[in-house]
Amino acid sequence: MRERSARVSLPLVQMRDLSEHQVKLASPAHTGSPMESSASTVAVSPRPHVMLVASPGTGHLIPMTELARRLVAHHSLTATLVTFTDQSAPNAHSAVLSSLSATQVSAVALPAVALDDLLSDAHIGTSVPISIPHLRALLRDITSAAPLAVLVPDFFGSTLLPLAAELGVPAYIFSPSNLSVLALMRNAVELNDGAATGEYRDLPDVLRLPGGVLLRREDYTDNFKNSKEPIYAHVIEEGRRYRAADGFLVNSFHEMEPGSVEEFKQAVEQGTFPPVYPVGPLIRPCSDEDDASACLDWLDRQLTGSVVYVSFGSAGALSVEQTAELAAGLEGSGHRFLWVMRMPSLDGENSAMITAGHGIFATGTTHSNDKDDPLAWLPEGFLERTSGRGGVGAAGAVLSHPATAAFLSHCGWNSTLESVASGVPMVAWPLYAEQSTNAAPALLSENVALRLRATRADGLIAREEIAAAVREVMGGEEKGRTVRRRAGELQRACVPGGSSWQMLEEVAGKWKAAALGRQKR
């Protein structure tokens, strides 16, 4: 039986925002008043220093925060985590960084970059090259106080590789996603070797990845679907720069994607790609969020292994019709559920980046008439009929709770790894971005998820399909048994001391040895 993680309340960390003309290194993340000093605040230490740069967005920040913490706590390194002021979600940004409050990781927020003021095809990675002057000054501050071991920008930070070369230190790209996404990028770049801008070629309609994973065009991330789109050119150029990296750290682990691990090893031996180190799962620790306490209290009253957790992440929204089908499917499954419900998309499409408010935890309440309340969009009588076995609530850390038996998920990679680390099998319902690509290793390679399929040309997933998948994952004797068993095996594989911990020990050892060698010269 899975053990429930202890609930810990963490204070918010206070971040320093650096003005446009001033770059100063903040002290290790803390809850007191912000520091006003610069490089002198970095304690002179014989331990080599790692600088990590996270692109805007919590999906990048969450795993990189955990990586920084792990390097400091377990590998005798010091670290600075550089972020960009996230004007779109400042509370989420601060909440993620709160986990650094008790660590020796320094945290610095660079000035926000207003992408709206740039070209119409500007994307998330545009923030990084614009901020290179700030990063150069910050790196020189660090190197004046401690030996710099490595620069670690994330997936959209390849423009920082020349900066590492300028300082004479290695640069490793951090991928917050999985090896399948990295393989997709590699295939696109190799397909377009020698192609000039404007002459890029499309990926094939079906792409075979290592481990028997088949990706269809509809499974590609939006960046790779159409070679004529500006974003396609951006990612090809980004991918070409990857070849200059000294290595990759990937938020996955060998047992999750064994075929891809072996394929990248062969690429290294052939000299066609830098070394790749799977060092995941890097997921945030469980915390007792205020909006999750009612959900957890409700779970405390449920039987072990009796609840399906339903969540589409912080940005996913279903159409009004699809919301009704999901409600009917959960009701028809006969199983208990905890549904993180958000306002539906009113344009008739399943979509991303919803800004409407959360639902409230409401078992057994009456139907609301307020159309700004997501509960108002549920089928008439749904809450009454499911009273006692259903909950509709705000997001919380519930996957590790012993009552949670399965996860109906959008397959965001952070959520997928949280589910795997908790030993919880999934029902996969990808909505947008790279989520269909994320689902591929979980579905086809490692059998830890069941996939829902649309039953109509417009993509609607019918209530009967939903109910059948929930029943199968909860108690089915065929596919359900397989995914439950495999979820338990993967949970055991990603504990401390597992393959990814050994991999990070190996690469951290290389960094330390090289940094101390440079210091002696």
mmCIF file with all atom_site columns, C-alpha atoms in Angstrom, residues 58-256:
data_model
loop_
_atom_site.group_PDB
_atom_site.id
_atom_site.type_symbol
_atom_site.label_atom_id
_atom_site.label_alt_id
_atom_site.label_comp_id
_atom_site.label_asym_id
_atom_site.label_entity_id
_atom_site.label_seq_id
_atom_site.pdbx_PDB_ins_code
_atom_site.Cartn_x
_atom_site.Cartn_y
_atom_site.Cartn_z
_atom_site.occupancy
_atom_site.B_iso_or_equiv
_atom_site.pdbx_formal_charge
_atom_site.auth_seq_id
_atom_site.auth_comp_id
_atom_site.auth_asym_id
_atom_site.auth_atom_id
_atom_site.pdbx_PDB_model_num
ATOM 1   C CA . THR A 1 58  ? 5.618  27.058 -13.807 1.00 0.00 ? 58  THR A CA 1
ATOM 2   C CA . GLY A 1 59  ? 6.029  23.963 -15.982 1.00 0.00 ? 59  GLY A CA 1
ATOM 3   C CA . HIS A 1 60  ? 9.692  24.919 -16.388 1.00 0.00 ? 60  HIS A CA 1
ATOM 4   C CA . LEU A 1 61  ? 10.152 26.310 -12.895 1.00 0.00 ? 61  LEU A CA 1
ATOM 5   C CA . ILE A 1 62  ? 8.831  23.345 -10.863 1.00 0.00 ? 62  ILE A CA 1
ATOM 6   C CA . PRO A 1 63  ? 11.342 20.706 -12.003 1.00 0.00 ? 63  PRO A CA 1
ATOM 7   C CA . MET A 1 64  ? 14.261 23.139 -12.143 1.00 0.00 ? 64  MET A CA 1
ATOM 8   C CA . THR A 1 65  ? 13.557 24.224 -8.564  1.00 0.00 ? 65  THR A CA 1
ATOM 9   C CA . GLU A 1 66  ? 13.688 20.594 -7.461  1.00 0.00 ? 66  GLU A CA 1
ATOM 10  C CA . LEU A 1 67  ? 16.896 20.040 -9.460  1.00 0.00 ? 67  LEU A CA 1
ATOM 11  C CA . ALA A 1 68  ? 18.561 23.010 -7.731  1.00 0.00 ? 68  ALA A CA 1
ATOM 12  C CA . ARG A 1 69  ? 17.473 21.740 -4.325  1.00 0.00 ? 69  ARG A CA 1
ATOM 13  C CA . ARG A 1 70  ? 18.756 18.243 -5.023  1.00 0.00 ? 70  ARG A CA 1
ATOM 14  C CA . LEU A 1 71  ? 22.155 19.447 -6.270  1.00 0.00 ? 71  LEU A CA 1
ATOM 15  C CA . VAL A 1 72  ? 22.678 21.413 -3.067  1.00 0.00 ? 72  VAL A CA 1
ATOM 16  C CA . ALA A 1 73  ? 21.252 18.865 -0.624  1.00 0.00 ? 73  ALA A CA 1
ATOM 17  C CA . HIS A 1 74  ? 22.803 15.692 -2.043  1.00 0.00 ? 74  HIS A CA 1
ATOM 18  C CA . HIS A 1 75  ? 25.770 16.598 -4.227  1.00 0.00 ? 75  HIS A CA 1
ATOM 19  C CA . SER A 1 76  ? 27.835 19.156 -2.263  1.00 0.00 ? 76  SER A CA 1
ATOM 20  C CA . LEU A 1 77  ? 27.209 21.974 -4.717  1.00 0.00 ? 77  LEU A CA 1
ATOM 21  C CA . THR A 1 78  ? 25.903 25.506 -4.270  1.00 0.00 ? 78  THR A CA 1
ATOM 22  C CA . ALA A 1 79  ? 23.340 26.880 -6.698  1.00 0.00 ? 79  ALA A CA 1
ATOM 23  C CA . THR A 1 80  ? 21.646 29.985 -8.010  1.00 0.00 ? 80  THR A CA 1
ATOM 24  C CA . LEU A 1 81  ? 18.262 29.650 -9.710  1.00 0.00 ? 81  LEU A CA 1
ATOM 25  C CA . VAL A 1 82  ? 17.549 32.479 -12.147 1.00 0.00 ? 82  VAL A CA 1
ATOM 26  C CA . THR A 1 83  ? 13.927 33.068 -13.097 1.00 0.00 ? 83  THR A CA 1
ATOM 27  C CA . PHE A 1 84  ? 12.005 35.670 -15.038 1.00 0.00 ? 84  PHE A CA 1
ATOM 28  C CA . THR A 1 85  ? 9.393  37.794 -13.302 1.00 0.00 ? 85  THR A CA 1
ATOM 29  C CA . ASP A 1 86  ? 6.160  36.033 -14.261 1.00 0.00 ? 86  ASP A CA 1
ATOM 30  C CA . GLN A 1 87  ? 3.577  38.779 -14.681 1.00 0.00 ? 87  GLN A CA 1
ATOM 31  C CA . SER A 1 88  ? 0.929  36.337 -15.920 1.00 0.00 ? 88  SER A CA 1
ATOM 32  C CA . ALA A 1 89  ? 0.957  34.137 -12.798 1.00 0.00 ? 89  ALA A CA 1
ATOM 33  C CA . PRO A 1 90  ? 2.884  35.824 -9.978  1.00 0.00 ? 90  PRO A CA 1
ATOM 34  C CA . ASN A 1 91  ? 1.197  33.813 -7.227  1.00 0.00 ? 91  ASN A CA 1
ATOM 35  C CA . ALA A 1 92  ? 2.000  30.491 -8.871  1.00 0.00 ? 92  ALA A CA 1
ATOM 36  C CA . HIS A 1 93  ? 5.577  31.661 -9.405  1.00 0.00 ? 93  HIS A CA 1
ATOM 37  C CA . SER A 1 94  ? 5.990  32.531 -5.715  1.00 0.00 ? 94  SER A CA 1
ATOM 38  C CA . ALA A 1 95  ? 4.285  29.338 -4.561  1.00 0.00 ? 95  ALA A CA 1
ATOM 39  C CA . VAL A 1 96  ? 6.739  27.160 -6.504  1.00 0.00 ? 96  VAL A CA 1
ATOM 40  C CA . LEU A 1 97  ? 9.746  29.040 -5.182  1.00 0.00 ? 97  LEU A CA 1
ATOM 41  C CA . SER A 1 98  ? 8.468  28.769 -1.601  1.00 0.00 ? 98  SER A CA 1
ATOM 42  C CA . SER A 1 99  ? 9.955  25.286 -1.467  1.00 0.00 ? 99  SER A CA 1
ATOM 43  C CA . LEU A 1 100 ? 13.427 26.876 -1.546  1.00 0.00 ? 100 LEU A CA 1
ATOM 44  C CA . SER A 1 101 ? 12.853 28.816 1.682   1.00 0.00 ? 101 SER A CA 1
ATOM 45  C CA . ALA A 1 102 ? 14.745 26.334 3.859   1.00 0.00 ? 102 ALA A CA 1
ATOM 46  C CA . THR A 1 103 ? 17.544 25.563 1.374   1.00 0.00 ? 103 THR A CA 1
ATOM 47  C CA . GLN A 1 104 ? 20.862 27.117 0.444   1.00 0.00 ? 104 GLN A CA 1
ATOM 48  C CA . VAL A 1 105 ? 19.702 27.842 -3.112  1.00 0.00 ? 105 VAL A CA 1
ATOM 49  C CA . SER A 1 106 ? 19.976 31.499 -4.108  1.00 0.00 ? 106 SER A CA 1
ATOM 50  C CA . ALA A 1 107 ? 17.089 32.841 -6.177  1.00 0.00 ? 107 ALA A CA 1
ATOM 51  C CA . VAL A 1 108 ? 17.208 35.777 -8.578  1.00 0.00 ? 108 VAL A CA 1
ATOM 52  C CA . ALA A 1 109 ? 14.352 37.204 -10.645 1.00 0.00 ? 109 ALA A CA 1
ATOM 53  C CA . LEU A 1 110 ? 15.385 39.007 -13.819 1.00 0.00 ? 110 LEU A CA 1
ATOM 54  C CA . PRO A 1 111 ? 13.273 41.856 -15.202 1.00 0.00 ? 111 PRO A CA 1
ATOM 55  C CA . ALA A 1 112 ? 10.146 40.743 -17.033 1.00 0.00 ? 112 ALA A CA 1
ATOM 56  C CA . VAL A 1 113 ? 10.210 40.778 -20.814 1.00 0.00 ? 113 VAL A CA 1
ATOM 57  C CA . ALA A 1 114 ? 6.969  42.041 -22.353 1.00 0.00 ? 114 ALA A CA 1
ATOM 58  C CA . LEU A 1 115 ? 6.537  39.727 -25.335 1.00 0.00 ? 115 LEU A CA 1
ATOM 59  C CA . ASP A 1 116 ? 3.512  41.741 -26.464 1.00 0.00 ? 116 ASP A CA 1
ATOM 60  C CA . ASP A 1 117 ? 5.900  44.574 -27.328 1.00 0.00 ? 117 ASP A CA 1
ATOM 61  C CA . LEU A 1 118 ? 8.013  42.323 -29.552 1.00 0.00 ? 118 LEU A CA 1
ATOM 62  C CA . LEU A 1 119 ? 7.323  40.694 -32.900 1.00 0.00 ? 119 LEU A CA 1
ATOM 63  C CA . SER A 1 120 ? 4.012  38.911 -33.316 1.00 0.00 ? 120 SER A CA 1
ATOM 64  C CA . ASP A 1 121 ? 5.788  35.543 -33.537 1.00 0.00 ? 121 ASP A CA 1
ATOM 65  C CA . ALA A 1 122 ? 7.716  36.023 -30.257 1.00 0.00 ? 122 ALA A CA 1
ATOM 66  C CA . HIS A 1 123 ? 7.535  32.990 -28.000 1.00 0.00 ? 123 HIS A CA 1
ATOM 67  C CA . ILE A 1 124 ? 8.516  31.920 -24.499 1.00 0.00 ? 124 ILE A CA 1
ATOM 68  C CA . GLY A 1 125 ? 12.192 31.521 -25.371 1.00 0.00 ? 125 GLY A CA 1
ATOM 69  C CA . THR A 1 126 ? 12.444 35.136 -26.530 1.00 0.00 ? 126 THR A CA 1
ATOM 70  C CA . SER A 1 127 ? 12.960 36.236 -22.913 1.00 0.00 ? 127 SER A CA 1
ATOM 71  C CA . VAL A 1 128 ? 16.306 34.444 -22.684 1.00 0.00 ? 128 VAL A CA 1
ATOM 72  C CA . PRO A 1 129 ? 18.470 36.129 -25.366 1.00 0.00 ? 129 PRO A CA 1
ATOM 73  C CA . ILE A 1 130 ? 17.131 39.568 -24.437 1.00 0.00 ? 130 ILE A CA 1
ATOM 74  C CA . SER A 1 131 ? 18.351 38.984 -20.873 1.00 0.00 ? 131 SER A CA 1
ATOM 75  C CA . ILE A 1 132 ? 21.907 37.861 -21.765 1.00 0.00 ? 132 ILE A CA 1
ATOM 76  C CA . PRO A 1 133 ? 23.536 41.142 -20.548 1.00 0.00 ? 133 PRO A CA 1
ATOM 77  C CA . HIS A 1 134 ? 21.913 40.681 -17.116 1.00 0.00 ? 134 HIS A CA 1
ATOM 78  C CA . LEU A 1 135 ? 22.977 37.040 -17.001 1.00 0.00 ? 135 LEU A CA 1
ATOM 79  C CA . ARG A 1 136 ? 26.559 37.866 -18.003 1.00 0.00 ? 136 ARG A CA 1
ATOM 80  C CA . ALA A 1 137 ? 26.871 40.362 -15.140 1.00 0.00 ? 137 ALA A CA 1
ATOM 81  C CA . LEU A 1 138 ? 25.325 37.895 -12.709 1.00 0.00 ? 138 LEU A CA 1
ATOM 82  C CA . LEU A 1 139 ? 27.706 35.116 -13.760 1.00 0.00 ? 139 LEU A CA 1
ATOM 83  C CA . ARG A 1 140 ? 30.709 37.380 -13.256 1.00 0.00 ? 140 ARG A CA 1
ATOM 84  C CA . ASP A 1 141 ? 29.445 38.179 -9.757  1.00 0.00 ? 141 ASP A CA 1
ATOM 85  C CA . ILE A 1 142 ? 29.191 34.468 -8.998  1.00 0.00 ? 142 ILE A CA 1
ATOM 86  C CA . THR A 1 143 ? 32.637 33.609 -10.347 1.00 0.00 ? 143 THR A CA 1
ATOM 87  C CA . SER A 1 144 ? 34.196 36.306 -8.176  1.00 0.00 ? 144 SER A CA 1
ATOM 88  C CA . ALA A 1 145 ? 32.979 34.457 -5.072  1.00 0.00 ? 145 ALA A CA 1
ATOM 89  C CA . ALA A 1 146 ? 32.974 30.739 -5.942  1.00 0.00 ? 146 ALA A CA 1
ATOM 90  C CA . PRO A 1 147 ? 34.180 28.426 -8.719  1.00 0.00 ? 147 PRO A CA 1
ATOM 91  C CA . LEU A 1 148 ? 31.464 28.181 -11.354 1.00 0.00 ? 148 LEU A CA 1
ATOM 92  C CA . ALA A 1 149 ? 30.939 24.511 -12.231 1.00 0.00 ? 149 ALA A CA 1
ATOM 93  C CA . VAL A 1 150 ? 28.322 24.686 -14.965 1.00 0.00 ? 150 VAL A CA 1
ATOM 94  C CA . LEU A 1 151 ? 25.601 26.780 -16.590 1.00 0.00 ? 151 LEU A CA 1
ATOM 95  C CA . VAL A 1 152 ? 22.255 24.956 -16.876 1.00 0.00 ? 152 VAL A CA 1
ATOM 96  C CA . PRO A 1 153 ? 19.650 26.765 -19.013 1.00 0.00 ? 153 PRO A CA 1
ATOM 97  C CA . ASP A 1 154 ? 16.394 25.004 -19.732 1.00 0.00 ? 154 ASP A CA 1
ATOM 98  C CA . PHE A 1 155 ? 14.921 23.819 -23.028 1.00 0.00 ? 155 PHE A CA 1
ATOM 99  C CA . PHE A 1 156 ? 14.448 27.364 -24.415 1.00 0.00 ? 156 PHE A CA 1
ATOM 100 C CA . GLY A 1 157 ? 17.842 28.671 -23.295 1.00 0.00 ? 157 GLY A CA 1
ATOM 101 C CA . SER A 1 158 ? 20.190 27.414 -26.007 1.00 0.00 ? 158 SER A CA 1
ATOM 102 C CA . THR A 1 159 ? 21.174 31.025 -26.820 1.00 0.00 ? 159 THR A CA 1
ATOM 103 C CA . LEU A 1 160 ? 23.086 30.981 -23.516 1.00 0.00 ? 160 LEU A CA 1
ATOM 104 C CA . LEU A 1 161 ? 25.545 28.311 -24.703 1.00 0.00 ? 161 LEU A CA 1
ATOM 105 C CA . PRO A 1 162 ? 28.025 30.885 -26.122 1.00 0.00 ? 162 PRO A CA 1
ATOM 106 C CA . LEU A 1 163 ? 27.950 32.684 -22.762 1.00 0.00 ? 163 LEU A CA 1
ATOM 107 C CA . ALA A 1 164 ? 29.162 29.515 -21.034 1.00 0.00 ? 164 ALA A CA 1
ATOM 108 C CA . ALA A 1 165 ? 31.930 29.141 -23.630 1.00 0.00 ? 165 ALA A CA 1
ATOM 109 C CA . GLU A 1 166 ? 32.904 32.773 -23.053 1.00 0.00 ? 166 GLU A CA 1
ATOM 110 C CA . LEU A 1 167 ? 33.401 31.992 -19.350 1.00 0.00 ? 167 LEU A CA 1
ATOM 111 C CA . GLY A 1 168 ? 35.137 28.694 -20.009 1.00 0.00 ? 168 GLY A CA 1
ATOM 112 C CA . VAL A 1 169 ? 32.546 26.516 -18.246 1.00 0.00 ? 169 VAL A CA 1
ATOM 113 C CA . PRO A 1 170 ? 30.420 23.631 -19.539 1.00 0.00 ? 170 PRO A CA 1
ATOM 114 C CA . ALA A 1 171 ? 26.756 24.129 -20.410 1.00 0.00 ? 171 ALA A CA 1
ATOM 115 C CA . TYR A 1 172 ? 24.091 21.471 -19.971 1.00 0.00 ? 172 TYR A CA 1
ATOM 116 C CA . ILE A 1 173 ? 20.554 21.932 -21.305 1.00 0.00 ? 173 ILE A CA 1
ATOM 117 C CA . PHE A 1 174 ? 17.774 20.958 -18.898 1.00 0.00 ? 174 PHE A CA 1
ATOM 118 C CA . SER A 1 175 ? 14.644 19.468 -20.458 1.00 0.00 ? 175 SER A CA 1
ATOM 119 C CA . PRO A 1 176 ? 11.625 19.679 -18.107 1.00 0.00 ? 176 PRO A CA 1
ATOM 120 C CA . SER A 1 177 ? 9.817  17.185 -20.320 1.00 0.00 ? 177 SER A CA 1
ATOM 121 C CA . ASN A 1 178 ? 10.597 13.631 -21.408 1.00 0.00 ? 178 ASN A CA 1
ATOM 122 C CA . LEU A 1 179 ? 12.903 11.844 -23.813 1.00 0.00 ? 179 LEU A CA 1
ATOM 123 C CA . SER A 1 180 ? 10.115 11.470 -26.388 1.00 0.00 ? 180 SER A CA 1
ATOM 124 C CA . VAL A 1 181 ? 9.854  15.257 -26.742 1.00 0.00 ? 181 VAL A CA 1
ATOM 125 C CA . LEU A 1 182 ? 13.637 15.497 -27.061 1.00 0.00 ? 182 LEU A CA 1
ATOM 126 C CA . ALA A 1 183 ? 13.606 12.716 -29.673 1.00 0.00 ? 183 ALA A CA 1
ATOM 127 C CA . LEU A 1 184 ? 10.892 14.563 -31.601 1.00 0.00 ? 184 LEU A CA 1
ATOM 128 C CA . MET A 1 185 ? 13.083 17.668 -31.634 1.00 0.00 ? 185 MET A CA 1
ATOM 129 C CA . ARG A 1 186 ? 16.119 15.654 -32.724 1.00 0.00 ? 186 ARG A CA 1
ATOM 130 C CA . ASN A 1 187 ? 14.187 14.045 -35.594 1.00 0.00 ? 187 ASN A CA 1
ATOM 131 C CA . ALA A 1 188 ? 12.931 17.417 -36.806 1.00 0.00 ? 188 ALA A CA 1
ATOM 132 C CA . VAL A 1 189 ? 16.433 18.924 -36.746 1.00 0.00 ? 189 VAL A CA 1
ATOM 133 C CA . GLU A 1 190 ? 18.027 15.962 -38.539 1.00 0.00 ? 190 GLU A CA 1
ATOM 134 C CA . LEU A 1 191 ? 15.261 16.013 -41.162 1.00 0.00 ? 191 LEU A CA 1
ATOM 135 C CA . ASN A 1 192 ? 16.112 19.650 -41.861 1.00 0.00 ? 192 ASN A CA 1
ATOM 136 C CA . ASP A 1 193 ? 19.897 19.427 -41.860 1.00 0.00 ? 193 ASP A CA 1
ATOM 137 C CA . GLY A 1 194 ? 21.083 21.728 -44.629 1.00 0.00 ? 194 GLY A CA 1
ATOM 138 C CA . ALA A 1 195 ? 17.654 23.271 -45.193 1.00 0.00 ? 195 ALA A CA 1
ATOM 139 C CA . ALA A 1 196 ? 17.532 27.058 -45.327 1.00 0.00 ? 196 ALA A CA 1
ATOM 140 C CA . THR A 1 197 ? 14.973 29.174 -43.494 1.00 0.00 ? 197 THR A CA 1
ATOM 141 C CA . GLY A 1 198 ? 11.718 29.006 -45.422 1.00 0.00 ? 198 GLY A CA 1
ATOM 142 C CA . GLU A 1 199 ? 12.582 25.598 -46.868 1.00 0.00 ? 199 GLU A CA 1
ATOM 143 C CA . TYR A 1 200 ? 11.988 23.477 -43.782 1.00 0.00 ? 200 TYR A CA 1
ATOM 144 C CA . ARG A 1 201 ? 10.361 20.079 -44.261 1.00 0.00 ? 201 ARG A CA 1
ATOM 145 C CA . ASP A 1 202 ? 7.442  18.612 -42.313 1.00 0.00 ? 202 ASP A CA 1
ATOM 146 C CA . LEU A 1 203 ? 7.864  15.593 -40.090 1.00 0.00 ? 203 LEU A CA 1
ATOM 147 C CA . PRO A 1 204 ? 6.204  12.425 -41.459 1.00 0.00 ? 204 PRO A CA 1
ATOM 148 C CA . ASP A 1 205 ? 2.587  11.729 -40.577 1.00 0.00 ? 205 ASP A CA 1
ATOM 149 C CA . VAL A 1 206 ? 3.737  8.796  -38.420 1.00 0.00 ? 206 VAL A CA 1
ATOM 150 C CA . LEU A 1 207 ? 7.060  8.826  -36.585 1.00 0.00 ? 207 LEU A CA 1
ATOM 151 C CA . ARG A 1 208 ? 8.480  5.730  -34.885 1.00 0.00 ? 208 ARG A CA 1
ATOM 152 C CA . LEU A 1 209 ? 10.380 6.496  -31.691 1.00 0.00 ? 209 LEU A CA 1
ATOM 153 C CA . PRO A 1 210 ? 12.530 4.086  -29.659 1.00 0.00 ? 210 PRO A CA 1
ATOM 154 C CA . GLY A 1 211 ? 10.739 1.481  -27.573 1.00 0.00 ? 211 GLY A CA 1
ATOM 155 C CA . GLY A 1 212 ? 7.979  0.940  -30.121 1.00 0.00 ? 212 GLY A CA 1
ATOM 156 C CA . VAL A 1 213 ? 6.429  4.369  -29.535 1.00 0.00 ? 213 VAL A CA 1
ATOM 157 C CA . LEU A 1 214 ? 4.464  5.613  -32.555 1.00 0.00 ? 214 LEU A CA 1
ATOM 158 C CA . LEU A 1 215 ? 3.672  9.309  -32.770 1.00 0.00 ? 215 LEU A CA 1
ATOM 159 C CA . ARG A 1 216 ? 1.054  10.476 -35.255 1.00 0.00 ? 216 ARG A CA 1
ATOM 160 C CA . ARG A 1 217 ? 0.848  14.011 -36.511 1.00 0.00 ? 217 ARG A CA 1
ATOM 161 C CA . GLU A 1 218 ? -1.988 14.774 -34.117 1.00 0.00 ? 218 GLU A CA 1
ATOM 162 C CA . ASP A 1 219 ? 0.310  13.686 -31.265 1.00 0.00 ? 219 ASP A CA 1
ATOM 163 C CA . TYR A 1 220 ? 3.045  16.176 -32.170 1.00 0.00 ? 220 TYR A CA 1
ATOM 164 C CA . THR A 1 221 ? 3.366  19.303 -30.102 1.00 0.00 ? 221 THR A CA 1
ATOM 165 C CA . ASP A 1 222 ? 1.961  22.364 -31.852 1.00 0.00 ? 222 ASP A CA 1
ATOM 166 C CA . ASN A 1 223 ? 5.538  23.514 -32.562 1.00 0.00 ? 223 ASN A CA 1
ATOM 167 C CA . PHE A 1 224 ? 6.148  20.563 -34.908 1.00 0.00 ? 224 PHE A CA 1
ATOM 168 C CA . LYS A 1 225 ? 2.871  20.205 -36.798 1.00 0.00 ? 225 LYS A CA 1
ATOM 169 C CA . ASN A 1 226 ? 3.455  22.636 -39.644 1.00 0.00 ? 226 ASN A CA 1
ATOM 170 C CA . SER A 1 227 ? 6.838  23.581 -41.107 1.00 0.00 ? 227 SER A CA 1
ATOM 171 C CA . LYS A 1 228 ? 5.369  26.796 -42.535 1.00 0.00 ? 228 LYS A CA 1
ATOM 172 C CA . GLU A 1 229 ? 4.590  28.237 -39.094 1.00 0.00 ? 229 GLU A CA 1
ATOM 173 C CA . PRO A 1 230 ? 7.144  30.665 -37.582 1.00 0.00 ? 230 PRO A CA 1
ATOM 174 C CA . ILE A 1 231 ? 7.367  28.614 -34.380 1.00 0.00 ? 231 ILE A CA 1
ATOM 175 C CA . TYR A 1 232 ? 8.651  25.633 -36.411 1.00 0.00 ? 232 TYR A CA 1
ATOM 176 C CA . ALA A 1 233 ? 11.615 27.716 -37.565 1.00 0.00 ? 233 ALA A CA 1
ATOM 177 C CA . HIS A 1 234 ? 12.248 28.812 -33.978 1.00 0.00 ? 234 HIS A CA 1
ATOM 178 C CA . VAL A 1 235 ? 12.454 25.258 -32.663 1.00 0.00 ? 235 VAL A CA 1
ATOM 179 C CA . ILE A 1 236 ? 14.636 24.057 -35.567 1.00 0.00 ? 236 ILE A CA 1
ATOM 180 C CA . GLU A 1 237 ? 17.148 26.803 -34.832 1.00 0.00 ? 237 GLU A CA 1
ATOM 181 C CA . GLU A 1 238 ? 16.937 26.029 -31.110 1.00 0.00 ? 238 GLU A CA 1
ATOM 182 C CA . GLY A 1 239 ? 17.538 22.356 -31.815 1.00 0.00 ? 239 GLY A CA 1
ATOM 183 C CA . ARG A 1 240 ? 20.539 23.063 -34.018 1.00 0.00 ? 240 ARG A CA 1
ATOM 184 C CA . ARG A 1 241 ? 22.140 24.981 -31.164 1.00 0.00 ? 241 ARG A CA 1
ATOM 185 C CA . TYR A 1 242 ? 21.593 21.979 -28.871 1.00 0.00 ? 242 TYR A CA 1
ATOM 186 C CA . ARG A 1 243 ? 24.453 20.167 -30.586 1.00 0.00 ? 243 ARG A CA 1
ATOM 187 C CA . ALA A 1 244 ? 26.881 22.613 -28.963 1.00 0.00 ? 244 ALA A CA 1
ATOM 188 C CA . ALA A 1 245 ? 25.765 21.634 -25.444 1.00 0.00 ? 245 ALA A CA 1
ATOM 189 C CA . ASP A 1 246 ? 28.033 19.515 -23.271 1.00 0.00 ? 246 ASP A CA 1
ATOM 190 C CA . GLY A 1 247 ? 25.063 17.404 -22.239 1.00 0.00 ? 247 GLY A CA 1
ATOM 191 C CA . PHE A 1 248 ? 21.363 17.199 -21.437 1.00 0.00 ? 248 PHE A CA 1
ATOM 192 C CA . LEU A 1 249 ? 19.596 16.655 -18.152 1.00 0.00 ? 249 LEU A CA 1
ATOM 193 C CA . VAL A 1 250 ? 16.104 15.254 -18.774 1.00 0.00 ? 250 VAL A CA 1
ATOM 194 C CA . ASN A 1 251 ? 13.207 15.079 -16.332 1.00 0.00 ? 251 ASN A CA 1
ATOM 195 C CA . SER A 1 252 ? 12.598 11.384 -16.856 1.00 0.00 ? 252 SER A CA 1
ATOM 196 C CA . PHE A 1 253 ? 14.209 8.115  -15.753 1.00 0.00 ? 253 PHE A CA 1
ATOM 197 C CA . HIS A 1 254 ? 15.520 4.964  -17.385 1.00 0.00 ? 254 HIS A CA 1
ATOM 198 C CA . GLU A 1 255 ? 12.662 2.676  -16.372 1.00 0.00 ? 255 GLU A CA 1
ATOM 199 C CA . MET A 1 256 ? 10.068 5.099  -17.763 1.00 0.00 ? 256 MET A CA 1
#
